[in-house]
Amino acid sequence: MNPHQRALIIGASQGIGLAVVQQLLQQGWEVCATWRSTRAAVQHERLRWLPLDITDAEQRKQLLQQLNGEHFDAVLINAGMLGPREQVLRDADEAVLSQLFLTNAVAPVRTAERLLPLLRDERSVMALTTSQLASLTENPQATLPFYAASKAALNMLSRALAGQMAAQGTTLLSLHPGWVKTAMGGEGADITAEQSASGLVTQLQRFRGQGGHHFIDYRGQTLAW
C-alpha cells in the first residue's frame, strides 16, 4: 500500500500553485501537477508534471487518459486571469471578456467535473481557487468587477457541482487564497505565495471527510456567498 497521500494540482508552474506543490512535497505527499505554458523548474522524486491548458478540450481529454486508473486524496484547480484593464463594460473587449469567463469559471468546473471519478474515497477533497471579491457581501464596492463577476460565476457553477459530489460523500471547497504577491497580485499584495500555500494546504487537510460545499479563505475563515 502506498504510504503517501496523493494530490493533483492543476495550474502549478508558478505562483500559488507551485508554492502549494512545494508545501505538499515537504509534508510527504505524492503530487501530480500541471503546467500550461511554462515548465516549472522544481523537480522531485514524488512529483510528476503533465501539460494542460484547461481551456483546451483536447488537452483535458489527454490529461484524463494519462491519469486513467489513478486516485487522489486532494485535487486543487488553481486557474485564473485578471481580465481587461478597462473596468467599464462599454469599453471592454468582448473577446477578452469571453476568455476571462472561460478561464476563470467554465473551464475550471468542466475540469473538476471530469476529475470527480479520480477522488479516492469519502474523505477526498476537491478545491477550486476563487476570490473574496466574488461575494456581493465581501465586495460591496464592486472592486475589479469583471474579475469578481467571473469568480462569482465560478462559485455558482461550483455549487451545481456540489450536488454531484454529495452522492460521493466528498468535500468541495471554494478557496480564496488571499491577496498574494504574484505576477497577478502585484508586489503591493498582503501575503507571499508561500504564506497563502501554507494556509491552503492546511484547509485541504482540515476539511477532509467533512462533506458539503464551503466558501473559505486560506486561513479557514468562512466567507459570505
CSV table of C-alpha atoms in Angstrom, one decimal:
chain,number,residue,atom,x,y,z
A,1,MET,CA,0.0,0.0,0.0
A,2,ASN,CA,1.3,3.5,-0.9
A,3,PRO,CA,2.0,5.3,2.4
A,4,HIS,CA,1.8,8.7,0.8
A,5,GLN,CA,-1.3,10.9,0.4
A,6,ARG,CA,-1.7,11.9,-3.3
A,7,ALA,CA,-2.6,15.3,-4.6
A,8,LEU,CA,-3.4,16.6,-8.1
A,9,ILE,CA,-2.7,20.4,-8.6
A,10,ILE,CA,-4.0,22.0,-11.7
A,11,GLY,CA,-2.1,25.2,-12.7
A,12,ALA,CA,1.1,24.8,-10.7
A,13,SER,CA,4.0,26.0,-12.7
A,14,GLN,CA,4.4,29.3,-10.8
A,15,GLY,CA,2.9,31.5,-8.1
A,16,ILE,CA,0.4,30.0,-5.6
A,17,GLY,CA,0.1,26.7,-7.4
A,18,LEU,CA,3.8,26.0,-7.4
A,19,ALA,CA,4.0,27.0,-3.7
A,20,VAL,CA,1.2,24.5,-2.9
A,21,VAL,CA,3.2,21.8,-4.7
A,22,GLN,CA,6.3,22.6,-2.6
A,23,GLN,CA,4.3,22.6,0.6
A,24,LEU,CA,2.8,19.2,-0.1
A,25,LEU,CA,6.1,17.7,-1.0
A,26,GLN,CA,7.6,19.0,2.3
A,27,GLN,CA,4.7,17.2,4.1
A,28,GLY,CA,5.4,13.9,2.4
A,29,TRP,CA,2.6,13.9,-0.3
A,30,GLU,CA,2.9,12.5,-3.7
A,31,VAL,CA,2.0,15.2,-6.2
A,32,CYS,CA,0.9,15.3,-9.8
A,33,ALA,CA,0.9,18.8,-11.1
A,34,THR,CA,0.2,20.5,-14.4
A,35,TRP,CA,1.8,23.4,-16.3
A,36,ARG,CA,0.2,25.4,-19.1
A,37,SER,CA,2.8,27.4,-21.0
A,38,THR,CA,5.9,27.4,-18.8
A,39,ARG,CA,7.6,24.3,-17.4
A,40,ALA,CA,8.4,24.6,-13.7
A,41,ALA,CA,12.0,24.2,-12.6
A,42,VAL,CA,11.0,22.3,-9.5
A,43,GLN,CA,11.6,18.5,-9.7
A,44,HIS,CA,11.2,15.8,-7.0
A,45,GLU,CA,11.0,12.0,-6.9
A,46,ARG,CA,7.4,12.3,-5.6
A,47,LEU,CA,6.4,15.0,-8.2
A,48,ARG,CA,5.1,14.3,-11.7
A,49,TRP,CA,4.5,17.1,-14.2
A,50,LEU,CA,1.9,17.0,-17.0
A,51,PRO,CA,0.9,19.6,-19.6
A,52,LEU,CA,-2.6,21.1,-19.5
A,53,ASP,CA,-4.4,24.2,-20.8
A,54,ILE,CA,-7.8,23.8,-19.1
A,55,THR,CA,-9.5,25.8,-21.7
A,56,ASP,CA,-8.5,23.3,-24.4
A,57,ALA,CA,-10.9,20.4,-24.6
A,58,GLU,CA,-8.4,18.1,-26.3
A,59,GLN,CA,-5.8,18.7,-23.6
A,60,ARG,CA,-8.3,18.0,-20.9
A,61,LYS,CA,-9.1,14.7,-22.6
A,62,GLN,CA,-5.4,13.8,-22.9
A,63,LEU,CA,-4.9,14.5,-19.2
A,64,LEU,CA,-7.7,12.1,-18.2
A,65,GLN,CA,-6.1,9.5,-20.4
A,66,GLN,CA,-2.8,10.0,-18.7
A,67,LEU,CA,-4.4,9.8,-15.2
A,68,ASN,CA,-6.5,6.7,-16.0
A,69,GLY,CA,-6.7,4.4,-13.0
A,70,GLU,CA,-5.1,6.9,-10.6
A,71,HIS,CA,-6.8,8.3,-7.5
A,72,PHE,CA,-6.2,11.3,-5.3
A,73,ASP,CA,-6.9,12.4,-1.8
A,74,ALA,CA,-7.0,16.1,-2.8
A,75,VAL,CA,-7.5,17.9,-6.1
A,76,LEU,CA,-6.8,21.7,-6.3
A,77,ILE,CA,-7.8,23.5,-9.5
A,78,ASN,CA,-5.8,26.8,-9.5
A,79,ALA,CA,-6.6,28.7,-12.6
A,80,GLY,CA,-7.3,32.4,-13.3
A,81,MET,CA,-6.6,35.6,-15.1
A,82,LEU,CA,-7.2,39.2,-14.1
A,83,GLY,CA,-9.0,40.2,-17.2
A,84,PRO,CA,-9.2,43.6,-19.1
A,85,ARG,CA,-7.7,46.8,-17.7
A,86,GLU,CA,-10.9,48.6,-18.7
A,87,GLN,CA,-13.4,48.4,-15.8
A,88,VAL,CA,-16.3,50.0,-17.6
A,89,LEU,CA,-18.4,47.5,-19.5
A,90,ARG,CA,-18.9,49.6,-22.6
A,91,ASP,CA,-15.1,49.9,-23.1
A,92,ALA,CA,-14.2,46.2,-22.5
A,93,ASP,CA,-13.3,44.0,-25.4
A,94,GLU,CA,-15.9,41.2,-25.8
A,95,ALA,CA,-13.3,38.6,-26.8
A,96,VAL,CA,-11.3,39.3,-23.7
A,97,LEU,CA,-14.4,39.1,-21.5
A,98,SER,CA,-15.3,35.7,-23.1
A,99,GLN,CA,-11.8,34.4,-22.4
A,100,LEU,CA,-11.9,35.7,-18.8
A,101,PHE,CA,-15.2,33.8,-18.1
A,102,LEU,CA,-14.0,30.7,-19.9
A,103,THR,CA,-10.7,30.6,-17.9
A,104,ASN,CA,-12.0,31.7,-14.5
A,105,ALA,CA,-15.4,29.9,-14.4
A,106,VAL,CA,-16.3,27.5,-17.1
A,107,ALA,CA,-13.1,25.6,-17.7
A,108,PRO,CA,-12.2,25.0,-14.0
A,109,VAL,CA,-15.6,23.5,-13.3
A,110,ARG,CA,-15.6,21.4,-16.5
A,111,THR,CA,-12.2,20.1,-15.4
A,112,ALA,CA,-13.4,19.4,-11.9
A,113,GLU,CA,-16.4,17.5,-13.1
A,114,ARG,CA,-14.3,15.2,-15.2
A,115,LEU,CA,-11.9,14.6,-12.3
A,116,LEU,CA,-14.5,13.6,-9.8
A,117,PRO,CA,-14.1,9.9,-10.5
A,118,LEU,CA,-10.4,10.2,-9.5
A,119,LEU,CA,-11.2,11.2,-5.9
A,120,ARG,CA,-10.1,8.3,-3.8
A,121,ASP,CA,-12.9,8.0,-1.2
A,122,GLU,CA,-15.4,9.9,1.0
A,123,ARG,CA,-12.5,11.7,2.7
A,124,SER,CA,-11.2,13.2,-0.5
A,125,VAL,CA,-11.4,17.0,-1.2
A,126,MET,CA,-11.9,18.9,-4.5
A,127,ALA,CA,-11.0,22.5,-4.2
A,128,LEU,CA,-11.1,25.5,-6.7
A,129,THR,CA,-9.4,28.8,-6.1
A,130,THR,CA,-11.9,31.6,-6.2
A,131,SER,CA,-11.8,35.1,-4.7
A,132,GLN,CA,-13.3,37.0,-1.8
A,133,LEU,CA,-14.2,39.6,-4.5
A,134,ALA,CA,-16.8,37.2,-5.8
A,135,SER,CA,-19.1,37.9,-2.9
A,136,LEU,CA,-21.6,40.7,-3.0
A,137,THR,CA,-21.3,40.9,0.7
A,138,GLU,CA,-17.5,40.9,0.9
A,139,ASN,CA,-17.1,43.2,-2.1
A,140,PRO,CA,-19.7,45.9,-1.7
A,141,GLN,CA,-17.8,48.4,-3.9
A,142,ALA,CA,-17.5,46.0,-6.9
A,143,THR,CA,-13.8,46.2,-6.9
A,144,LEU,CA,-12.4,44.7,-10.2
A,145,PRO,CA,-16.0,44.0,-11.4
A,146,PHE,CA,-15.2,41.8,-14.4
A,147,TYR,CA,-12.7,39.6,-12.4
A,148,ALA,CA,-15.1,39.5,-9.5
A,149,ALA,CA,-18.0,38.5,-11.7
A,150,SER,CA,-16.1,35.7,-13.3
A,151,LYS,CA,-15.3,34.3,-9.9
A,152,ALA,CA,-18.9,34.7,-8.8
A,153,ALA,CA,-19.8,32.6,-11.8
A,154,LEU,CA,-17.2,30.1,-10.7
A,155,ASN,CA,-18.8,29.9,-7.3
A,156,MET,CA,-22.3,29.3,-8.8
A,157,LEU,CA,-21.1,26.7,-11.2
A,158,SER,CA,-19.2,25.0,-8.3
A,159,ARG,CA,-22.4,25.0,-6.3
A,160,ALA,CA,-24.0,23.0,-9.1
A,161,LEU,CA,-21.0,20.6,-9.0
A,162,ALA,CA,-21.6,20.1,-5.2
A,163,GLY,CA,-24.7,18.2,-6.0
A,164,GLN,CA,-22.8,15.6,-7.9
A,165,MET,CA,-20.2,15.4,-5.2
A,166,ALA,CA,-22.9,14.8,-2.5
A,167,ALA,CA,-23.6,11.5,-4.0
A,168,GLN,CA,-19.9,10.5,-3.5
A,169,GLY,CA,-19.8,12.0,0.0
A,170,THR,CA,-16.8,14.0,-0.9
A,171,THR,CA,-16.0,17.6,0.1
A,172,LEU,CA,-15.9,20.7,-2.2
A,173,LEU,CA,-14.0,23.8,-1.3
A,174,SER,CA,-14.2,27.3,-2.9
A,175,LEU,CA,-10.9,28.7,-1.6
A,176,HIS,CA,-9.9,32.3,-1.5
A,177,PRO,CA,-6.0,32.3,-1.4
A,178,GLY,CA,-5.8,35.9,-0.1
A,179,TRP,CA,-4.2,38.9,-1.9
A,180,VAL,CA,-0.9,37.3,-2.9
A,181,LYS,CA,2.4,38.7,-4.1
A,182,THR,CA,2.4,37.1,-7.5
A,183,ALA,CA,2.5,38.3,-11.1
A,184,MET,CA,-1.2,38.9,-11.0
A,185,GLY,CA,-1.5,40.1,-7.4
A,186,GLY,CA,1.5,42.5,-7.6
A,187,GLU,CA,4.1,43.4,-5.1
A,188,GLY,CA,1.7,45.5,-3.0
A,189,ALA,CA,-0.3,42.5,-2.0
A,190,ASP,CA,-0.7,41.4,1.6
A,191,ILE,CA,1.0,37.9,1.7
A,192,THR,CA,3.5,35.8,-0.1
A,193,ALA,CA,2.7,32.8,-2.2
A,194,GLU,CA,4.3,30.6,0.5
A,195,GLN,CA,2.0,32.0,3.2
A,196,SER,CA,-1.0,31.5,1.0
A,197,ALA,CA,0.0,28.0,0.1
A,198,SER,CA,0.6,27.0,3.7
A,199,GLY,CA,-3.0,28.1,4.5
A,200,LEU,CA,-4.5,26.4,1.5
A,201,VAL,CA,-2.8,23.1,2.3
A,202,THR,CA,-4.0,23.3,5.9
A,203,GLN,CA,-7.6,23.7,4.6
A,204,LEU,CA,-7.2,20.8,2.2
A,205,GLN,CA,-6.3,18.6,5.2
A,206,ARG,CA,-8.8,20.2,7.7
A,207,PHE,CA,-11.8,19.6,5.6
A,208,ARG,CA,-11.1,16.0,4.7
A,209,GLY,CA,-14.2,13.9,5.3
A,210,GLN,CA,-16.5,16.9,6.2
A,211,GLY,CA,-18.6,16.8,3.1
A,212,GLY,CA,-20.6,19.7,1.7
A,213,HIS,CA,-19.5,22.9,-0.1
A,214,HIS,CA,-17.5,25.5,1.8
A,215,PHE,CA,-16.5,29.1,0.8
A,216,ILE,CA,-13.5,29.9,2.9
A,217,ASP,CA,-10.2,31.8,2.8
A,218,TYR,CA,-6.7,30.4,3.2
A,219,ARG,CA,-7.0,30.9,7.0
A,220,GLY,CA,-10.1,28.8,7.2
A,221,GLN,CA,-12.4,31.7,7.8
A,222,THR,CA,-15.9,31.3,6.3
A,223,LEU,CA,-16.8,33.9,3.6
A,224,ALA,CA,-20.3,35.2,2.7
A,225,TRP,CA,-21.6,34.0,-0.6
